[in-house]
């Protein structure tokens, strides 16, 4: 296992969080979709009523070939399902390529599971890109169920333009 620390993110981490969000988006070939700024992350995650929580994985500065000490993150929030109650929703989870396979991702998922149990969540939900076979297998090995095939759920989105259109009616 790598020498790393897993901790709650703080305001000083927003530049690293955004960097990792962009790396994940590039990996998913959706780089142009990232519209967030450091200011957004700071206001939305570290104000009086945070919209998200975040864990960061950090290694000693001399262990990263790219010079970054924050090498992974997990962004999550709590939501509510009227059938089963509280859920921890894992929005994004990423470990830099050079640090994969060292137990960091497993430790992040373990800590998220501990948070979910401690806060009495009934489950943890997340979405994985269909072409991200490595992540799909990572989650399956840990007992994750593929709800889109098992229960037939589909993910929908109404973008801001559509929201504005509906409010104008």
PDB file of C-alpha atoms in Angstrom:
ATOM      1  CA  UNK A   1       0.000   0.000   0.000  1.00  0.00           C
ATOM      2  CA  UNK A   2       1.216   3.507  -0.809  1.00  0.00           C
ATOM      3  CA  UNK A   3       2.204   6.006   1.850  1.00  0.00           C
ATOM      4  CA  UNK A   4      -0.780   8.387   1.804  1.00  0.00           C
ATOM      5  CA  UNK A   5      -3.175  10.302   4.015  1.00  0.00           C
ATOM      6  CA  UNK A   6      -6.915  10.382   3.424  1.00  0.00           C
ATOM      7  CA  UNK A   7      -8.591  13.465   4.883  1.00  0.00           C
ATOM      8  CA  UNK A   8     -11.580  15.765   4.509  1.00  0.00           C
ATOM      9  CA  UNK A   9     -10.926  18.469   1.953  1.00  0.00           C
ATOM     10  CA  UNK A  10     -10.655  22.071   3.060  1.00  0.00           C
ATOM     11  CA  UNK A  11     -10.860  25.412   1.253  1.00  0.00           C
ATOM     12  CA  UNK A  12      -7.144  25.260   0.427  1.00  0.00           C
ATOM     13  CA  UNK A  13      -7.775  22.112  -1.655  1.00  0.00           C
ATOM     14  CA  UNK A  14     -10.131  23.604  -4.268  1.00  0.00           C
ATOM     15  CA  UNK A  15      -7.416  24.082  -6.902  1.00  0.00           C
ATOM     16  CA  UNK A  16      -6.356  20.436  -6.542  1.00  0.00           C
ATOM     17  CA  UNK A  17      -9.976  19.247  -6.569  1.00  0.00           C
ATOM     18  CA  UNK A  18     -10.637  21.178  -9.785  1.00  0.00           C
ATOM     19  CA  UNK A  19      -7.421  19.811 -11.333  1.00  0.00           C
ATOM     20  CA  UNK A  20      -8.528  16.254 -10.536  1.00  0.00           C
ATOM     21  CA  UNK A  21     -12.075  16.908 -11.798  1.00  0.00           C
ATOM     22  CA  UNK A  22     -10.539  18.045 -15.096  1.00  0.00           C
ATOM     23  CA  UNK A  23      -8.274  14.968 -15.225  1.00  0.00           C
ATOM     24  CA  UNK A  24     -11.303  12.725 -14.706  1.00  0.00           C
ATOM     25  CA  UNK A  25     -13.252  14.599 -17.386  1.00  0.00           C
ATOM     26  CA  UNK A  26     -10.322  14.205 -19.790  1.00  0.00           C
ATOM     27  CA  UNK A  27     -10.203  10.470 -19.021  1.00  0.00           C
ATOM     28  CA  UNK A  28     -13.939  10.296 -19.797  1.00  0.00           C
ATOM     29  CA  UNK A  29     -13.390  12.352 -22.990  1.00  0.00           C
ATOM     30  CA  UNK A  30     -15.695  15.089 -21.649  1.00  0.00           C
ATOM     31  CA  UNK A  31     -13.111  17.748 -20.802  1.00  0.00           C
ATOM     32  CA  UNK A  32     -15.116  20.551 -22.423  1.00  0.00           C
ATOM     33  CA  UNK A  33     -18.076  19.885 -20.103  1.00  0.00           C
ATOM     34  CA  UNK A  34     -16.266  21.125 -16.960  1.00  0.00           C
ATOM     35  CA  UNK A  35     -17.668  24.600 -16.281  1.00  0.00           C
ATOM     36  CA  UNK A  36     -16.864  24.855 -12.561  1.00  0.00           C
ATOM     37  CA  UNK A  37     -14.344  27.313 -11.220  1.00  0.00           C
ATOM     38  CA  UNK A  38     -12.333  27.277  -8.016  1.00  0.00           C
ATOM     39  CA  UNK A  39     -14.676  30.008  -6.766  1.00  0.00           C
ATOM     40  CA  UNK A  40     -17.706  27.751  -7.380  1.00  0.00           C
ATOM     41  CA  UNK A  41     -16.083  24.869  -5.531  1.00  0.00           C
ATOM     42  CA  UNK A  42     -15.125  27.122  -2.636  1.00  0.00           C
ATOM     43  CA  UNK A  43     -18.589  28.676  -2.260  1.00  0.00           C
ATOM     44  CA  UNK A  44     -20.529  25.461  -2.869  1.00  0.00           C
ATOM     45  CA  UNK A  45     -18.479  23.169  -0.660  1.00  0.00           C
ATOM     46  CA  UNK A  46     -17.180  25.295   2.177  1.00  0.00           C
ATOM     47  CA  UNK A  47     -19.886  27.834   2.983  1.00  0.00           C
ATOM     48  CA  UNK A  48     -22.576  27.785   5.666  1.00  0.00           C
ATOM     49  CA  UNK A  49     -24.614  25.148   3.808  1.00  0.00           C
ATOM     50  CA  UNK A  50     -22.258  22.968   1.751  1.00  0.00           C
ATOM     51  CA  UNK A  51     -23.740  21.254  -1.290  1.00  0.00           C
ATOM     52  CA  UNK A  52     -21.025  18.616  -1.278  1.00  0.00           C
ATOM     53  CA  UNK A  53     -18.395  16.946   0.897  1.00  0.00           C
ATOM     54  CA  UNK A  54     -15.018  15.821  -0.336  1.00  0.00           C
ATOM     55  CA  UNK A  55     -12.235  13.496   0.710  1.00  0.00           C
ATOM     56  CA  UNK A  56      -8.741  13.941  -0.691  1.00  0.00           C
ATOM     57  CA  UNK A  57      -5.860  11.477  -0.829  1.00  0.00           C
ATOM     58  CA  UNK A  58      -2.482  13.064  -0.312  1.00  0.00           C
ATOM     59  CA  UNK A  59       1.049  11.694  -0.641  1.00  0.00           C
ATOM     60  CA  UNK A  60       4.331  13.251   0.445  1.00  0.00           C
ATOM     61  CA  UNK A  61       5.414  15.858  -2.138  1.00  0.00           C
ATOM     62  CA  UNK A  62       8.444  13.814  -3.229  1.00  0.00           C
ATOM     63  CA  UNK A  63       6.320  10.761  -4.166  1.00  0.00           C
ATOM     64  CA  UNK A  64       4.440  12.359  -7.063  1.00  0.00           C
ATOM     65  CA  UNK A  65       6.285  12.597 -10.351  1.00  0.00           C
ATOM     66  CA  UNK A  66       4.100  15.518 -11.394  1.00  0.00           C
ATOM     67  CA  UNK A  67       4.750  17.446  -8.187  1.00  0.00           C
ATOM     68  CA  UNK A  68       1.183  17.277  -6.829  1.00  0.00           C
ATOM     69  CA  UNK A  69       0.644  15.986  -3.329  1.00  0.00           C
ATOM     70  CA  UNK A  70      -3.171  15.651  -3.661  1.00  0.00           C
ATOM     71  CA  UNK A  71      -3.497  12.625  -5.934  1.00  0.00           C
ATOM     72  CA  UNK A  72      -7.118  11.540  -5.511  1.00  0.00           C
ATOM     73  CA  UNK A  73     -10.542  12.704  -4.399  1.00  0.00           C
ATOM     74  CA  UNK A  74     -14.077  11.570  -3.744  1.00  0.00           C
ATOM     75  CA  UNK A  75     -16.903  14.118  -3.901  1.00  0.00           C
ATOM     76  CA  UNK A  76     -20.150  13.074  -2.272  1.00  0.00           C
ATOM     77  CA  UNK A  77     -23.351  14.374  -0.744  1.00  0.00           C
ATOM     78  CA  UNK A  78     -26.370  13.033   1.053  1.00  0.00           C
ATOM     79  CA  UNK A  79     -29.762  12.628  -0.532  1.00  0.00           C
ATOM     80  CA  UNK A  80     -33.048  10.972   0.356  1.00  0.00           C
ATOM     81  CA  UNK A  81     -34.982   8.176  -1.290  1.00  0.00           C
ATOM     82  CA  UNK A  82     -38.666   8.001  -0.285  1.00  0.00           C
ATOM     83  CA  UNK A  83     -38.569   4.189  -0.426  1.00  0.00           C
ATOM     84  CA  UNK A  84     -35.390   3.482   1.515  1.00  0.00           C
ATOM     85  CA  UNK A  85     -34.362   6.721   3.256  1.00  0.00           C
ATOM     86  CA  UNK A  86     -30.953   8.348   3.446  1.00  0.00           C
ATOM     87  CA  UNK A  87     -28.338   7.698   0.762  1.00  0.00           C
ATOM     88  CA  UNK A  88     -24.740   8.698   0.305  1.00  0.00           C
ATOM     89  CA  UNK A  89     -24.379   9.719  -3.329  1.00  0.00           C
ATOM     90  CA  UNK A  90     -20.845   9.421  -4.675  1.00  0.00           C
ATOM     91  CA  UNK A  91     -20.660  12.077  -7.373  1.00  0.00           C
ATOM     92  CA  UNK A  92     -17.026  11.763  -8.450  1.00  0.00           C
ATOM     93  CA  UNK A  93     -14.173   9.480  -7.456  1.00  0.00           C
ATOM     94  CA  UNK A  94     -10.726   9.636  -9.020  1.00  0.00           C
ATOM     95  CA  UNK A  95      -7.161   8.583  -8.292  1.00  0.00           C
ATOM     96  CA  UNK A  96      -4.333   9.735 -10.563  1.00  0.00           C
ATOM     97  CA  UNK A  97      -3.188   6.991 -12.948  1.00  0.00           C
ATOM     98  CA  UNK A  98       0.283   6.569 -11.430  1.00  0.00           C
ATOM     99  CA  UNK A  99      -1.258   5.851  -7.993  1.00  0.00           C
ATOM    100  CA  UNK A 100      -3.826   3.244  -9.029  1.00  0.00           C
ATOM    101  CA  UNK A 101      -3.474  -0.323  -7.802  1.00  0.00           C
ATOM    102  CA  UNK A 102      -1.874   0.765  -4.518  1.00  0.00           C
ATOM    103  CA  UNK A 103      -4.973   0.463  -2.321  1.00  0.00           C
ATOM    104  CA  UNK A 104      -5.822   4.171  -2.311  1.00  0.00           C
ATOM    105  CA  UNK A 105      -9.155   3.778  -4.106  1.00  0.00           C
ATOM    106  CA  UNK A 106     -10.110   0.867  -1.878  1.00  0.00           C
ATOM    107  CA  UNK A 107      -9.347   2.930   1.215  1.00  0.00           C
ATOM    108  CA  UNK A 108     -11.402   5.856  -0.103  1.00  0.00           C
ATOM    109  CA  UNK A 109     -14.354   3.530  -0.718  1.00  0.00           C
ATOM    110  CA  UNK A 110     -13.929   2.020   2.758  1.00  0.00           C
ATOM    111  CA  UNK A 111     -14.013   5.462   4.406  1.00  0.00           C
ATOM    112  CA  UNK A 112     -17.072   6.447   2.346  1.00  0.00           C
ATOM    113  CA  UNK A 113     -18.748   3.221   3.479  1.00  0.00           C
ATOM    114  CA  UNK A 114     -17.912   4.046   7.092  1.00  0.00           C
ATOM    115  CA  UNK A 115     -19.419   7.530   6.636  1.00  0.00           C
ATOM    116  CA  UNK A 116     -22.562   6.021   5.113  1.00  0.00           C
ATOM    117  CA  UNK A 117     -22.958   3.533   7.974  1.00  0.00           C
ATOM    118  CA  UNK A 118     -22.225   6.162  10.643  1.00  0.00           C
ATOM    119  CA  UNK A 119     -24.874   8.516   9.201  1.00  0.00           C
ATOM    120  CA  UNK A 120     -27.396   5.641   8.928  1.00  0.00           C
ATOM    121  CA  UNK A 121     -27.580   5.657   5.132  1.00  0.00           C
ATOM    122  CA  UNK A 122     -29.316   2.697   3.553  1.00  0.00           C
ATOM    123  CA  UNK A 123     -26.887   2.586   0.623  1.00  0.00           C
ATOM    124  CA  UNK A 124     -24.388   4.413  -1.543  1.00  0.00           C
ATOM    125  CA  UNK A 125     -25.310   5.283  -5.129  1.00  0.00           C
ATOM    126  CA  UNK A 126     -23.109   6.387  -8.014  1.00  0.00           C
ATOM    127  CA  UNK A 127     -22.938   6.378 -11.797  1.00  0.00           C
ATOM    128  CA  UNK A 128     -20.133   4.841 -13.844  1.00  0.00           C
ATOM    129  CA  UNK A 129     -19.571   5.531 -17.540  1.00  0.00           C
ATOM    130  CA  UNK A 130     -20.498   2.461 -19.587  1.00  0.00           C
ATOM    131  CA  UNK A 131     -17.056   2.361 -21.227  1.00  0.00           C
ATOM    132  CA  UNK A 132     -15.169   2.553 -17.898  1.00  0.00           C
ATOM    133  CA  UNK A 133     -14.793  -1.220 -17.557  1.00  0.00           C
ATOM    134  CA  UNK A 134     -11.990  -0.949 -14.973  1.00  0.00           C
ATOM    135  CA  UNK A 135     -14.178   1.062 -12.582  1.00  0.00           C
ATOM    136  CA  UNK A 136     -17.199  -1.155 -13.183  1.00  0.00           C
ATOM    137  CA  UNK A 137     -15.148  -4.190 -12.172  1.00  0.00           C
ATOM    138  CA  UNK A 138     -13.677  -2.301  -9.179  1.00  0.00           C
ATOM    139  CA  UNK A 139     -17.192  -1.623  -7.839  1.00  0.00           C
ATOM    140  CA  UNK A 140     -18.562  -5.085  -8.683  1.00  0.00           C
ATOM    141  CA  UNK A 141     -15.711  -6.726  -6.734  1.00  0.00           C
ATOM    142  CA  UNK A 142     -16.933  -4.742  -3.737  1.00  0.00           C
ATOM    143  CA  UNK A 143     -20.545  -5.860  -4.052  1.00  0.00           C
ATOM    144  CA  UNK A 144     -22.061  -3.063  -6.150  1.00  0.00           C
ATOM    145  CA  UNK A 145     -25.245  -3.889  -8.064  1.00  0.00           C
ATOM    146  CA  UNK A 146     -25.715  -2.617 -11.624  1.00  0.00           C
ATOM    147  CA  UNK A 147     -29.184  -1.070 -11.180  1.00  0.00           C
ATOM    148  CA  UNK A 148     -29.665   0.010 -14.786  1.00  0.00           C
ATOM    149  CA  UNK A 149     -29.637  -3.617 -15.921  1.00  0.00           C
ATOM    150  CA  UNK A 150     -31.088  -5.217 -12.760  1.00  0.00           C
ATOM    151  CA  UNK A 151     -33.925  -2.759 -12.108  1.00  0.00           C
ATOM    152  CA  UNK A 152     -34.224  -0.974 -15.452  1.00  0.00           C
ATOM    153  CA  UNK A 153     -33.591   2.595 -14.233  1.00  0.00           C
ATOM    154  CA  UNK A 154     -32.560   5.335 -16.658  1.00  0.00           C
ATOM    155  CA  UNK A 155     -30.798   8.579 -15.825  1.00  0.00           C
ATOM    156  CA  UNK A 156     -32.386  11.787 -17.132  1.00  0.00           C
ATOM    157  CA  UNK A 157     -31.310  15.415 -17.041  1.00  0.00           C
ATOM    158  CA  UNK A 158     -33.054  18.730 -17.508  1.00  0.00           C
ATOM    159  CA  UNK A 159     -30.399  21.320 -18.264  1.00  0.00           C
ATOM    160  CA  UNK A 160     -30.529  24.928 -17.071  1.00  0.00           C
ATOM    161  CA  UNK A 161     -32.083  26.131 -20.323  1.00  0.00           C
ATOM    162  CA  UNK A 162     -34.948  23.680 -19.867  1.00  0.00           C
ATOM    163  CA  UNK A 163     -35.372  24.675 -16.220  1.00  0.00           C
ATOM    164  CA  UNK A 164     -35.592  28.334 -17.192  1.00  0.00           C
ATOM    165  CA  UNK A 165     -38.096  27.508 -19.935  1.00  0.00           C
ATOM    166  CA  UNK A 166     -40.324  25.669 -17.442  1.00  0.00           C
ATOM    167  CA  UNK A 167     -40.200  28.509 -14.916  1.00  0.00           C
ATOM    168  CA  UNK A 168     -41.330  30.975 -17.587  1.00  0.00           C
ATOM    169  CA  UNK A 169     -44.587  29.106 -18.271  1.00  0.00           C
TER     170      UNK A 169
END
